[in-house]
Structure formats: structure tokens, C-alpha cells
Short mmCIF file of C-alpha atoms and ligand atoms in Angstrom, two decimals:
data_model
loop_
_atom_site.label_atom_id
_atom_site.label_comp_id
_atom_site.label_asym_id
_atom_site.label_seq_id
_atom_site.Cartn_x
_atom_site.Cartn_y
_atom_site.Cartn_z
CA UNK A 1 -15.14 27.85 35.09
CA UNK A 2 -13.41 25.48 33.00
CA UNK A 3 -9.75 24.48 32.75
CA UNK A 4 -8.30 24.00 29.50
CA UNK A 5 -4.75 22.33 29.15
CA UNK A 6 -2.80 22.97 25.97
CA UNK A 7 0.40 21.48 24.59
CA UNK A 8 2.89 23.55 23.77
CA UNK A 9 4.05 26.80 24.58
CA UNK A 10 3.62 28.88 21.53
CA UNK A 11 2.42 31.73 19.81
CA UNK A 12 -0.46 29.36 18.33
CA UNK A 13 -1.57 29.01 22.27
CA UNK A 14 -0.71 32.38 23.28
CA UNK A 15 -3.48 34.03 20.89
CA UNK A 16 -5.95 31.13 22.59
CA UNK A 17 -5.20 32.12 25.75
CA UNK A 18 -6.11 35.76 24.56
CA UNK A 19 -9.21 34.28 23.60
CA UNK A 20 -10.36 32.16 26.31
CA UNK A 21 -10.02 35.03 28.80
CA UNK A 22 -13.66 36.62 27.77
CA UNK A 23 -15.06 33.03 28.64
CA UNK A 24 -13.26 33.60 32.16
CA UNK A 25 -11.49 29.97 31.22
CA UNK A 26 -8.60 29.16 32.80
CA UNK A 27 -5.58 27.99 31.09
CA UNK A 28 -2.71 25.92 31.59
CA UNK A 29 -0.07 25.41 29.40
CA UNK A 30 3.08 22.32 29.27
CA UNK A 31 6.10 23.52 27.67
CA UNK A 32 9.48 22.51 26.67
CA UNK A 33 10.71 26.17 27.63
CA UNK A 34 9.86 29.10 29.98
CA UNK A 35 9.38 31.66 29.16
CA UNK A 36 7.86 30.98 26.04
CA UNK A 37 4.70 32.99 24.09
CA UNK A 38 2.03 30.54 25.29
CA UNK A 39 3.47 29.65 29.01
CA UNK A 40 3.82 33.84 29.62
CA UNK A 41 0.00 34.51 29.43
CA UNK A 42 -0.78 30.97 30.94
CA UNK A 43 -2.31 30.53 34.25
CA UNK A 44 0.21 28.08 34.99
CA UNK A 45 2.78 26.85 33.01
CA UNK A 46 4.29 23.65 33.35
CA UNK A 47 7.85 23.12 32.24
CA UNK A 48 8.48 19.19 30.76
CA UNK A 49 8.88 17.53 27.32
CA UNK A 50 6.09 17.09 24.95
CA UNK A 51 6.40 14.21 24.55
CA UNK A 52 7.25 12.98 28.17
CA UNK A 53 4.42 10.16 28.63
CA UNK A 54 4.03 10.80 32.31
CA UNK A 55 4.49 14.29 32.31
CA UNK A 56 1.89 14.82 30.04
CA UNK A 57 -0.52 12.56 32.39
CA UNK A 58 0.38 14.55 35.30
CA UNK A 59 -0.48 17.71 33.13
CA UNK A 60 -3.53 16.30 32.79
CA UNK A 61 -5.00 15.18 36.11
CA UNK A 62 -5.33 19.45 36.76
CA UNK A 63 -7.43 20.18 33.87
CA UNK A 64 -11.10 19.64 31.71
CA UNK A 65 -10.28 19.40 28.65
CA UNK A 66 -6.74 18.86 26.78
CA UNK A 67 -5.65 19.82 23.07
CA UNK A 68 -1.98 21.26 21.78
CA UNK A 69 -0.67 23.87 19.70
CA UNK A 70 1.91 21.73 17.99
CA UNK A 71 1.84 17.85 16.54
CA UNK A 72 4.90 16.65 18.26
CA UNK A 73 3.63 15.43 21.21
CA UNK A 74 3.37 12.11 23.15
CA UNK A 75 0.16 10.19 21.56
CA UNK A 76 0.63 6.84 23.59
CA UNK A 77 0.28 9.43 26.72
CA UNK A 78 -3.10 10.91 24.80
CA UNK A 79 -4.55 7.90 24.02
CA UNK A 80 -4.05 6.68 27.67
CA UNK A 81 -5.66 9.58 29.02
CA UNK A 82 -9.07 9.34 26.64
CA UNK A 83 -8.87 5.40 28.15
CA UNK A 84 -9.19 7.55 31.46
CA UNK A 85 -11.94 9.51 30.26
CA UNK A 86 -10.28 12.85 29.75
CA UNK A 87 -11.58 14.87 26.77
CA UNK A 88 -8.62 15.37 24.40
CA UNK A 89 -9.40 17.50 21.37
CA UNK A 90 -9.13 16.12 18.76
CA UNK A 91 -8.82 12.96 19.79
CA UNK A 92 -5.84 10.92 20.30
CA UNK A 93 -6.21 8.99 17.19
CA UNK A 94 -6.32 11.75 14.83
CA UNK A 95 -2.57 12.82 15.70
CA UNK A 96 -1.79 9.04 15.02
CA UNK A 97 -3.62 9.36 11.30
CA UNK A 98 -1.47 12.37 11.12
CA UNK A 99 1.75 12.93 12.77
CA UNK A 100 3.35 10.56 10.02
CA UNK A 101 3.13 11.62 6.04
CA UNK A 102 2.86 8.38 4.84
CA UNK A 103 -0.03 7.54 7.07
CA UNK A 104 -1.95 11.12 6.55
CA UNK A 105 -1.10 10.37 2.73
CA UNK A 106 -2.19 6.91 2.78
CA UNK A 107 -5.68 7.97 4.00
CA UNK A 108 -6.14 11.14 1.61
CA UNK A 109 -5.87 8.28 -0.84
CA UNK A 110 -7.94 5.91 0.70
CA UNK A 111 -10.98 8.35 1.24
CA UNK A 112 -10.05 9.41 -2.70
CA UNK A 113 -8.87 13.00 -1.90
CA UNK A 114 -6.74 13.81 -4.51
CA UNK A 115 -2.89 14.69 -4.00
CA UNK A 116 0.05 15.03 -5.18
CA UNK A 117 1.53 11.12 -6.14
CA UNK A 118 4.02 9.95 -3.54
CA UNK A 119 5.89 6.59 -2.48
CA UNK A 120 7.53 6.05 0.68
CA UNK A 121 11.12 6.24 0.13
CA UNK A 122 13.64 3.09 0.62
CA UNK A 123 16.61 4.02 3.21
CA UNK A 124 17.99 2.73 6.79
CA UNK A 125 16.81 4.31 9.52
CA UNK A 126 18.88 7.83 10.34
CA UNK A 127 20.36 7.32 6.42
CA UNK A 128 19.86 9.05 3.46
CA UNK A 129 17.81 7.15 0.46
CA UNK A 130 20.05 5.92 -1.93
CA UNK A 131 20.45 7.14 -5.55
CA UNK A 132 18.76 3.71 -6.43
CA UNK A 133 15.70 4.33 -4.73
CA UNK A 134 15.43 7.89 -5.70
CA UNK A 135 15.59 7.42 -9.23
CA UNK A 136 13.10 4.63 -8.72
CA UNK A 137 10.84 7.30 -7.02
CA UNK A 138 11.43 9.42 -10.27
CA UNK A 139 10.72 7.01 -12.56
CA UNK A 140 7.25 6.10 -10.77
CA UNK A 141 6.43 9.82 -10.44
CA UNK A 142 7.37 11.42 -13.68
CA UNK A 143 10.70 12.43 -13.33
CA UNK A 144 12.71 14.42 -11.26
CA UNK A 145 12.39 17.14 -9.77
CA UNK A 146 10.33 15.45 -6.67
CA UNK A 147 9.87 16.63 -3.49
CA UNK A 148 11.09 14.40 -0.44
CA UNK A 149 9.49 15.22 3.22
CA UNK A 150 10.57 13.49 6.53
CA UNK A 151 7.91 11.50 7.30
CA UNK A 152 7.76 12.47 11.02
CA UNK A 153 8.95 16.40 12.71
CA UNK A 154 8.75 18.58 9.51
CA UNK A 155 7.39 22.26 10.31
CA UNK A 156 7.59 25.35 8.72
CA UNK A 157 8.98 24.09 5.50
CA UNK A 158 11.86 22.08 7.25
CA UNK A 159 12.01 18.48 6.64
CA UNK A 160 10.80 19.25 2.88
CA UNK A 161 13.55 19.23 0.25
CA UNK A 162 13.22 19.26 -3.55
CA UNK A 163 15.71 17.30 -5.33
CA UNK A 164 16.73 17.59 -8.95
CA UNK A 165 18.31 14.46 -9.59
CA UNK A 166 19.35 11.24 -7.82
CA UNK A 167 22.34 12.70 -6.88
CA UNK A 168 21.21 15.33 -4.88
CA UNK A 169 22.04 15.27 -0.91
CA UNK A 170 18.54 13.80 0.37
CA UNK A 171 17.38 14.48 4.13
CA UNK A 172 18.08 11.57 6.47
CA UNK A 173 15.53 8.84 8.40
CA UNK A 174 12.39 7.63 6.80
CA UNK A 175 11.04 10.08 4.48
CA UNK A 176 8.49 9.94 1.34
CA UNK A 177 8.81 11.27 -2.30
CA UNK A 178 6.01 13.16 -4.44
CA UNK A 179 5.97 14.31 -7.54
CA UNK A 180 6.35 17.75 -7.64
CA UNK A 181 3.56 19.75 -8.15
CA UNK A 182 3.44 22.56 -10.62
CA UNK A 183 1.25 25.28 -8.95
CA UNK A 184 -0.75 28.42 -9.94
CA UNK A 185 -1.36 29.03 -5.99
CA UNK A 186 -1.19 27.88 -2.62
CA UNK A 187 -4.55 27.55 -1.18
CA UNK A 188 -5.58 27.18 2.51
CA UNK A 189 -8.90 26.57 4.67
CA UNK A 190 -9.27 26.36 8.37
CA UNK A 191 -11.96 24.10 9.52
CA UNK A 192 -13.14 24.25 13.06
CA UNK A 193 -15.39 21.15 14.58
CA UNK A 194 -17.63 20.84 17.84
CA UNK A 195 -17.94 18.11 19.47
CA UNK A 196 -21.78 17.52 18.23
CA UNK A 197 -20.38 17.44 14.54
CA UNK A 198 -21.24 20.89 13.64
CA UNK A 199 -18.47 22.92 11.56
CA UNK A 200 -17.61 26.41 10.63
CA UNK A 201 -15.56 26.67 7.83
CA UNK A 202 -13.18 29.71 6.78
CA UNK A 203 -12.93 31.03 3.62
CA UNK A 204 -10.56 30.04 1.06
CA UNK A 205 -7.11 31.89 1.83
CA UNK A 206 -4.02 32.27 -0.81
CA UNK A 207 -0.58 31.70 0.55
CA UNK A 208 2.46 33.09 -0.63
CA UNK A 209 5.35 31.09 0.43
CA UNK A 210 8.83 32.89 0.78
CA UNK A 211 12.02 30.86 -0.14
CA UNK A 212 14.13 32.72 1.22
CA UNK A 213 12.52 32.29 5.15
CA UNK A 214 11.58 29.12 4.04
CA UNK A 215 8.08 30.03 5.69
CA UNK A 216 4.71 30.56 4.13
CA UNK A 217 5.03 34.32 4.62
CA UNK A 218 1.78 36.20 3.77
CA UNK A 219 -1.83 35.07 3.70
CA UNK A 220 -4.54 36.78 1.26
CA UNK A 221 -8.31 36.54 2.06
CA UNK A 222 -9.93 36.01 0.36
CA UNK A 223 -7.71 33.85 -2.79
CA UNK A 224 -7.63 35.39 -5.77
CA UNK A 225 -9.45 32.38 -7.98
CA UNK A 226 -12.69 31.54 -9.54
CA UNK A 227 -15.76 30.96 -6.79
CA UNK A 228 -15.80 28.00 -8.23
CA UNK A 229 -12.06 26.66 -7.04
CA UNK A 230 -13.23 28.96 -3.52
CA UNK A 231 -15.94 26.43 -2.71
CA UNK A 232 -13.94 23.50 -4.35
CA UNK A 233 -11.52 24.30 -1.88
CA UNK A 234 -13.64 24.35 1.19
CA UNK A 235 -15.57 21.04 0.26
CA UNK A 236 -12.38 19.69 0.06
CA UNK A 237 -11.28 20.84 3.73
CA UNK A 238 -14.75 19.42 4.54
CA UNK A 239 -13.96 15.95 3.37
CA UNK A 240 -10.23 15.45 4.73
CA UNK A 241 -11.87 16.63 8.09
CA UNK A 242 -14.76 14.23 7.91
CA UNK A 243 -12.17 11.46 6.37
CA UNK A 244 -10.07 12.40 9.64
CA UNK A 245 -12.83 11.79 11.81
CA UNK A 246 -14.20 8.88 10.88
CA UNK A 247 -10.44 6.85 10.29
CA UNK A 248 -9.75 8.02 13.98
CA UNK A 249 -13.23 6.74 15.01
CA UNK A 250 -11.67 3.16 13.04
CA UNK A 251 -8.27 3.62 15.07
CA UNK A 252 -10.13 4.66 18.66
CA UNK A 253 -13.90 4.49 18.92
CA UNK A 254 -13.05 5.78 22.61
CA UNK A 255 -11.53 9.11 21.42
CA UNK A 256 -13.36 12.07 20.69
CA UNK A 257 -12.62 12.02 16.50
CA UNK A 258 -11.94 15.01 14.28
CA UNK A 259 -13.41 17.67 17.30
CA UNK A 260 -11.22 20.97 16.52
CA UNK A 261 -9.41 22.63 14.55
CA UNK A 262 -8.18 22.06 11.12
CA UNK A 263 -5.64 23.56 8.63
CA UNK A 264 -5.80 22.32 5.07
CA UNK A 265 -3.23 23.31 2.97
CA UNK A 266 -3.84 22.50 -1.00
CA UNK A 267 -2.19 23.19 -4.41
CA UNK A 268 -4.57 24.73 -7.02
CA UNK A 269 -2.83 23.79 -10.62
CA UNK A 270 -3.29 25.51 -13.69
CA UNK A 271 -6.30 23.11 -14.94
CA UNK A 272 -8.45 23.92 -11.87
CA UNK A 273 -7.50 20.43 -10.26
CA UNK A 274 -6.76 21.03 -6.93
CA UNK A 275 -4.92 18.84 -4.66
CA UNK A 276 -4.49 18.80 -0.34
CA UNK A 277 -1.28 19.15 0.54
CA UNK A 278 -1.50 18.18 4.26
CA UNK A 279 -3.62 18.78 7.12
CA UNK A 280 -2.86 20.27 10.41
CA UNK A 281 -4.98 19.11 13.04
CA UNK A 282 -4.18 23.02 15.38
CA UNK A 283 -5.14 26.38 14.47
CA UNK A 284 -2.86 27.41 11.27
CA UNK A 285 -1.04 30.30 10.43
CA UNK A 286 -3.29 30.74 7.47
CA UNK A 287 -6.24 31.61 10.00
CA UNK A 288 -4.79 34.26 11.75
CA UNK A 289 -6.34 36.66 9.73
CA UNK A 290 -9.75 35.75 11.10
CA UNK A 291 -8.73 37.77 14.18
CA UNK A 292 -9.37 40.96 12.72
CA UNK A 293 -11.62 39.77 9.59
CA UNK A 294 -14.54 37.03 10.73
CA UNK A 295 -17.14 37.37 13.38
CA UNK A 296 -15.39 34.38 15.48
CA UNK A 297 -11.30 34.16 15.03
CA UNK A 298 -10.02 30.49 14.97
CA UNK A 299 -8.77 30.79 18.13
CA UNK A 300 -12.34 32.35 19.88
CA UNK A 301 -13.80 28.80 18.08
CA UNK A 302 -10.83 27.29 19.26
CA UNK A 303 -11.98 27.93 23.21
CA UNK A 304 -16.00 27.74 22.27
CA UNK A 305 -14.49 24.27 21.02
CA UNK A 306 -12.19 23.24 24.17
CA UNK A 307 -15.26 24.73 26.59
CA UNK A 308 -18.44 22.94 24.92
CA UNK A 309 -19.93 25.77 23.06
CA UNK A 310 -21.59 26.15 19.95
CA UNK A 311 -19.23 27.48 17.20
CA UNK A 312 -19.10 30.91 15.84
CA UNK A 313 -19.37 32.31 12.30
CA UNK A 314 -16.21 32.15 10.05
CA UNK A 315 -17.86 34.41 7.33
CA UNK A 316 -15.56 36.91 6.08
CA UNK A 317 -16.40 40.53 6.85
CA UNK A 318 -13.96 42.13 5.07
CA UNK A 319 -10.86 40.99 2.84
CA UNK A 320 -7.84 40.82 4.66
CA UNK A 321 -3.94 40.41 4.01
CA UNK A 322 -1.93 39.05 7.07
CA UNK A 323 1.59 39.37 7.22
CA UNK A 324 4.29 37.04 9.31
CA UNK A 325 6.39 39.64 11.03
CA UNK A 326 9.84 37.58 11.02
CA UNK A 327 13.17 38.74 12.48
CA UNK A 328 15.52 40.73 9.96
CA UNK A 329 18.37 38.80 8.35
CA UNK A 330 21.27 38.80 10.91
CA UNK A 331 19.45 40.03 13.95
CA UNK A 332 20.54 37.45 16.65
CA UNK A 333 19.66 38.13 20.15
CA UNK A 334 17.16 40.57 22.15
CA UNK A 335 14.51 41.62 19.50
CA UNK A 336 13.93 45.60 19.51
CA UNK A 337 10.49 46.41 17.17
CA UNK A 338 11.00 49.16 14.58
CA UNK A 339 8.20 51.15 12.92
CA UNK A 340 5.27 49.99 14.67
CA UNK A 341 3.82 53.40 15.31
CA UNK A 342 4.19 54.31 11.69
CA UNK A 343 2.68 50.34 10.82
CA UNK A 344 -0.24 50.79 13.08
CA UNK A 345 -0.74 54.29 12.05
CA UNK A 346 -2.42 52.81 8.39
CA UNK A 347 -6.19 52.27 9.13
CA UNK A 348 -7.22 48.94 8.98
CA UNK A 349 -3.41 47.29 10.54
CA UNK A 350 -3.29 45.19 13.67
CA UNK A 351 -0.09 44.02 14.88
CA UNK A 352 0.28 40.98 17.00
CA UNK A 353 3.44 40.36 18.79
CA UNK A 354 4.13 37.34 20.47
CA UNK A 355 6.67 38.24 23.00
CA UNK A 356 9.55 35.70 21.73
CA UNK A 357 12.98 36.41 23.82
CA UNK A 358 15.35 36.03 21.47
CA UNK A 359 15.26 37.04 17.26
CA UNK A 360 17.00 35.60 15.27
CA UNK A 361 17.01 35.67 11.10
CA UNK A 362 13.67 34.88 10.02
CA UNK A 363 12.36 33.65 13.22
CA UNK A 364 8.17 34.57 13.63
CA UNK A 365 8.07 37.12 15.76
CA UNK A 366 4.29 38.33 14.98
CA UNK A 367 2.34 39.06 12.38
CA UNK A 368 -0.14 41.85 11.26
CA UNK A 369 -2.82 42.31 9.51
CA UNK A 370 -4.72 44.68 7.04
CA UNK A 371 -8.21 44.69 6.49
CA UNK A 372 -9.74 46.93 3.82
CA UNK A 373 -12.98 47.40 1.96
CA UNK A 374 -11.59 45.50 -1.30
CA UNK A 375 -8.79 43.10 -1.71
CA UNK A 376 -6.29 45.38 -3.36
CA UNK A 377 -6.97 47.92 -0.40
CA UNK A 378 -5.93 45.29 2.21
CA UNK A 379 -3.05 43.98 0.19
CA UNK A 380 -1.74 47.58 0.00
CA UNK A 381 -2.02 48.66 3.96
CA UNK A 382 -0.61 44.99 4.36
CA UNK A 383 2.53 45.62 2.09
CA UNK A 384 3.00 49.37 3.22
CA UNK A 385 2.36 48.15 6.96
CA UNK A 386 5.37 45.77 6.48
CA UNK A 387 7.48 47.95 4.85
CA UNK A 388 7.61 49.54 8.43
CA UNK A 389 8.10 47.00 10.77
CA UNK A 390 11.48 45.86 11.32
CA UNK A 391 12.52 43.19 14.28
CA UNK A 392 16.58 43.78 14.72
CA UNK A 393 18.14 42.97 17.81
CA UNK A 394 19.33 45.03 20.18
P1 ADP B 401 5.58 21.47 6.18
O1 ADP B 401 4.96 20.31 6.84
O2 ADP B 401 6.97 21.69 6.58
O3 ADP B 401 4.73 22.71 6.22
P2 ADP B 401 4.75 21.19 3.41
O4 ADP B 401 4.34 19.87 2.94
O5 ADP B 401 3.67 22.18 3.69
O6 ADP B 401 5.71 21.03 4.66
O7 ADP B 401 5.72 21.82 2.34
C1 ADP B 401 6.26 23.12 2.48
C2 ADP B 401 6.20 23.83 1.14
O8 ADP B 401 6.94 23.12 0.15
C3 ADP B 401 4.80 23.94 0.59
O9 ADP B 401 4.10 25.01 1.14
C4 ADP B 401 5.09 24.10 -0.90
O10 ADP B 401 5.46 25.41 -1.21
C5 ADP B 401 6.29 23.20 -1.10
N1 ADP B 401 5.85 21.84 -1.52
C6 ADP B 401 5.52 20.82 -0.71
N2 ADP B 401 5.16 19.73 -1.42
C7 ADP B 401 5.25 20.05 -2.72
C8 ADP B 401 4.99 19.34 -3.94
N3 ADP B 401 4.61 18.06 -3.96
N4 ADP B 401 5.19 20.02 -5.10
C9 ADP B 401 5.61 21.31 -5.09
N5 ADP B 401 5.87 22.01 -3.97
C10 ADP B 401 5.70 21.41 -2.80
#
């Protein structure tokens, strides 16, 4: 038996934990809060900061293998366990080429995987840019409106703000600008990566980002484009991976590289160009689906990763539409599910909940999914399916 330790206490490590049961793997979880998704289902659960340098060491010492659900965590303490000889996955190195937008930006660029154009933005630490060095950043990038993202902490859509002119109110600290793009789709490919170099990569997904939640909100799989921009896509996951693996090999030959799981989100314009958006070095919400619709979920290669074994398959089985299942607007407090009989009732739904305390408006409180024998069949149980499920609170 093997001890995995993960990072965070999350949903993203609550549906690995599900996983690494079959493979009678023991898991053990550090966690800002308790109880949490991830920590409930752990073996243990150890309450401390993520980013607490010794705490995460002491986390350590009880485990095999160590990887995290979430980017915000201590890299000095990861990089000072791989000069231990722990096995963090991925390695410590890769958060570092990561964690910052500039620095993940700077290397899609210097690998020549095309993105949206960007600048790092001019402003004191904790300020807000100034209108001078905004409308400089327009001027270099073809006009307003651009897009400025906190270089460091943004999730979920926060820490991303699109600003019309240089007057706008622009997030504070060190953030960059990019043009913004003008989109046909939002496309998405998880990438999972043993240790001996060997991948599995997941079909191209469509997202469909709500404003109002502010959260990519429903996932489509397979994407509704050519085959064409469906393999384009997944080459391109291929290369930021292999682009990862090798600059963290530059930063750390120590470290174990690009060994994981990646989420590559990308912008498919109207031409066919496609562009990455950002990678996400932790299984992805655009993956889920491969829970109900590929031979091996993300998570199951997640574990096979964390525990040495050879990948799965990612091939698609069936087309599937997963759904975020978010708390209602106004529901504040302890979350009651609505119409889950009637959701799960639809052949082809599966509901995952992930056992969050508290709702509140727009919070993640599970997702499901749809599978059907065609696209439009899946998309339909996924929409009626949703229609059903409410999460108020009580
Ligand atoms: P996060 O790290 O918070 O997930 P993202 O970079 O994914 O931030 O941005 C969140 C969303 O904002 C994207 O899914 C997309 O809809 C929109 N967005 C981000 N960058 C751009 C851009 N350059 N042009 C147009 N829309 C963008």
C-alpha cells in the first residue's frame, strides 16, 4: 500500500480519493479547513496553511508520494522536499513556471505557443495600474477593451477583469494586460503524464462560461468544431505539457518535471487560429466528465499517476455534457438538494455532490453529468437534468 499526500482539501481531491480507494491507496489530505470535501473522505486530514513551509514538510515526512488539488501552495517547501528525495507530482518547478501569469506567459511564448498578446502591467505593489500605463497597454495591444489578470491567486474567473477604457477601476498588485480575444469557443484538454513520459490525452471539450457565476459553467464533449481544430487542440495541450516539462527540468533537474495532470484551456477564433489560454497543472473542471464518459476518469489516472502505474485510456466512449451544480442565487447557509430524484431519474445522469457545508450564491456544490449516444442527446438529459436540481439553503 501506498500513501499519497494531497494539497488541499477540495472537491478536486475528494473525487481522487474516490478513486484511489479501488487501488486500496491510502490518502492523506492538508487543508486550510475541516471539514472540507477532500479532508471528509481522507484517511487523515491535516488542518494547516497551504502554504505554511514547515507544515507542509511535516505533511510530508507521513507519505509516498505528494501532489495538490489547488496552485496556491508553498513551492519553496516543495522544492525542499524533492532536495529530500520525496516524489512531488509534478514537480516543484512546474508550479514555479506556473503559479505566476507572466512567467506561464513568458514561456508559452518562448516555446512559440501561440496566445493571446499581453504585457505586464506598470503599478506599485498592492496599487492599481495607472491610466498611463493602461492606455500604454492599449495602444501596444490594439485598443481597448483588454483583459487584465492578477498575476498571482486568480481562480474561477476572479482576478480577471476586462476593462473598456483607461479609466476603468483596474484590480490591485501586479497584474498583466492581453488583448482581448474575440472567440468562437472556449476549448479545453486534460493531459495526464506518467512518470516514464507516457501521456493520455482527453478529447477536446467546449466550455461555456457563465457571466453571471463568473464560472465556466458547463462542459460539452466532445466540442462542437472541425476534427481538424479537435486534434489542433490536443497537439497543442501536448506541446505546453512537454514545454512545461522540459522548462521545469531547466529550473530543477532534481524535480520530477511535467509528471501529472494537466488542464489546457484555449480560445478557438473565428479563423481557426487557436490560442492557450493557461494551463493548470491539477485535474480541471473540464475533465470531470471523463468520470462517466472515458475508460480511465482523470482522477483514476490521477492515482495510477501518484501510485506508479501505467496510465489508462482517455478515449471517449460516449459524448457527454457535464454540468456545475452551483448554489441558487441568495441561498446562504446549510445547502438542502432539490430535484435530484427527478435529475437522476433521466438515463444517462450522474450527479456528484461534494458535501460542501455551507451554499452560498453560485458556490460549486457538484456537478452532473449526461452521457448519451449522440451529442445533442447528452446536451438534452444535461439541460433537462439541471433544470431539476436546485441547491437552496435550508
Ligand atoms: P482564471 O485563472 O481565473 O480561470 P482565465 O484566464 O481562465 O482566469 O480567465 C477567465 C475567463 O475570462 C476565461 O475563461 C475567458 O472567458 C475570459 N478571458 C480570459 N482571458 C481573455 C482574453 N484574453 N480575451 C477574452 N476573454 C478572456
Amino acid at each position: 500500500m501506498r500513501r499519497i499526500g494531497i494539497l488541499g482539501g477540495g472537491q478536486l481531491g475528494r473525487m481522487a480519493i474516490e478513486e484511489a480507494r479501488k487501488y486500496l491507496a491510502e490518502l492523506e489530505v492538508l487543508t486550510p479547513e475541516y471539514p472540507s470535501p477532500g479532508s471528509e473522505l481522507a484517511d487523515v486530514a491535516h488542518v494547516g496553511g497551504l502554504d505554511d513551509y514547515e507544515g507542509i514538510l511535516e505533511f510530508a515526512e507521513g507519505v509516498d508520494a505528494l501532489s495538490w488539488e489547488i496552485e496556491s501552495v508553498g513551492v519553496e517547501a516543495l522544492f525542499e522536499l524533492e532536495r529530500r528525495g520525496k516524489a512531488v507530482l509534478p514537480g516543484a518547478a512546474v508550479l514555479e513556471a506556473i503559479r505566476d501569469k507572466a512567467v506561464q506567459k513568458g514561456l508559452l511564448d518562448a516555446r512559440g505557443i501561440p496566445t493571446a498578446r499581453w504585457l505586464i502591467l506598470d503599478s506599485q505593489p498592492e496599487a492599481r495600474p495607472g491610466e498611463d500605463s493602461l492606455s500604454a497597454a492599449a495602444v501596444e495591444l490594439g485598443g481597448f477593451p483588454i483583459v487584465q489578470k492578477t498575476r498571482r491567486g486568480g481562480y474561477d474567473g476572479r482576478g480577471v477583469l476586462v476593462l473598456g477604457s483607461a479609466r476603468d477601476e483596474a484590480l490591485r498588485g501586479p497584474s498583466i494586460a492581453e488583448e482581448r480575444v474575440d472567440f468562437s469557443k472556449e476549448l479545453a484538454v486534460v493531459v495526464a503524464r506518467a512518470t516514464d513520459g507516457s501521456t493520455a490525452v482527453y478529447p477536446c471539450v467546449e466550455m461555456v462560461f457563465d457571466d453571471r457565476a463568473n464560472l465556466c459553467d458547463s462542459v460539452l464533449a466532445p466540442a462542437r468544431v472541425s476534427e481538424a481544430s479537435l486534434k489542433l487542440a490536443q497537439e497543442l495541450a501536448l506541446s505546453c505539457v512537454r514545454a512545461l516539462d522540459e522548462r521545469a527540468k531547466e529550473i530543477s533537474a532534481r524535480g520530477a518535471g511535467a509528471v501529472g495532470l494537466f488542464g489546457v484551456e484555449m480560445f478557438l477564433k473565428q479563423d481557426g487560429e487557436i490560442l492557450v489560454n493557461e494551463i493548470a497543472p491539477r485535474p480541471h473542471n473540464s475533465g470531470h466528465f471523463s468520470m462517466e464518459a472515458c475508460p480511465s476518469s482523470q482522477f483514476d489516472q490521477f492515482i495510477r499517476i501518484l501510485l506508479g502505474l501505467p496510465l489508462g485510456s482517455a478515449e471517449l466512449l460516449r459524448p457527454a455534457m457535464m454540468v456545475n451544480i452551483v448554489g441558487e442565487p441568495g441561498a446562504t447557509g446549510r445547502p438542502v438538494y432539490l430535484g435530484l430524484e427527478a435529475a437522476l431519474a433521466i438515463p444517462g445522469v450522474a450527479v456528484h455532490l461534494y458535501g460542501k457545508r455551507e451554499v452560498r450564491p453560485f458556490r460549486k456544490m457538484g456537478h452532473l453529468t449526461a452521457i448519451g449516444a449522440t451529442r445533442e442527446e447528452a446536451m438534452e438529459r444535461a439541460h433537462a437534468a439541471r433544470g431539476m436540481v436546485r441547491v437552496v439553503a435550508e
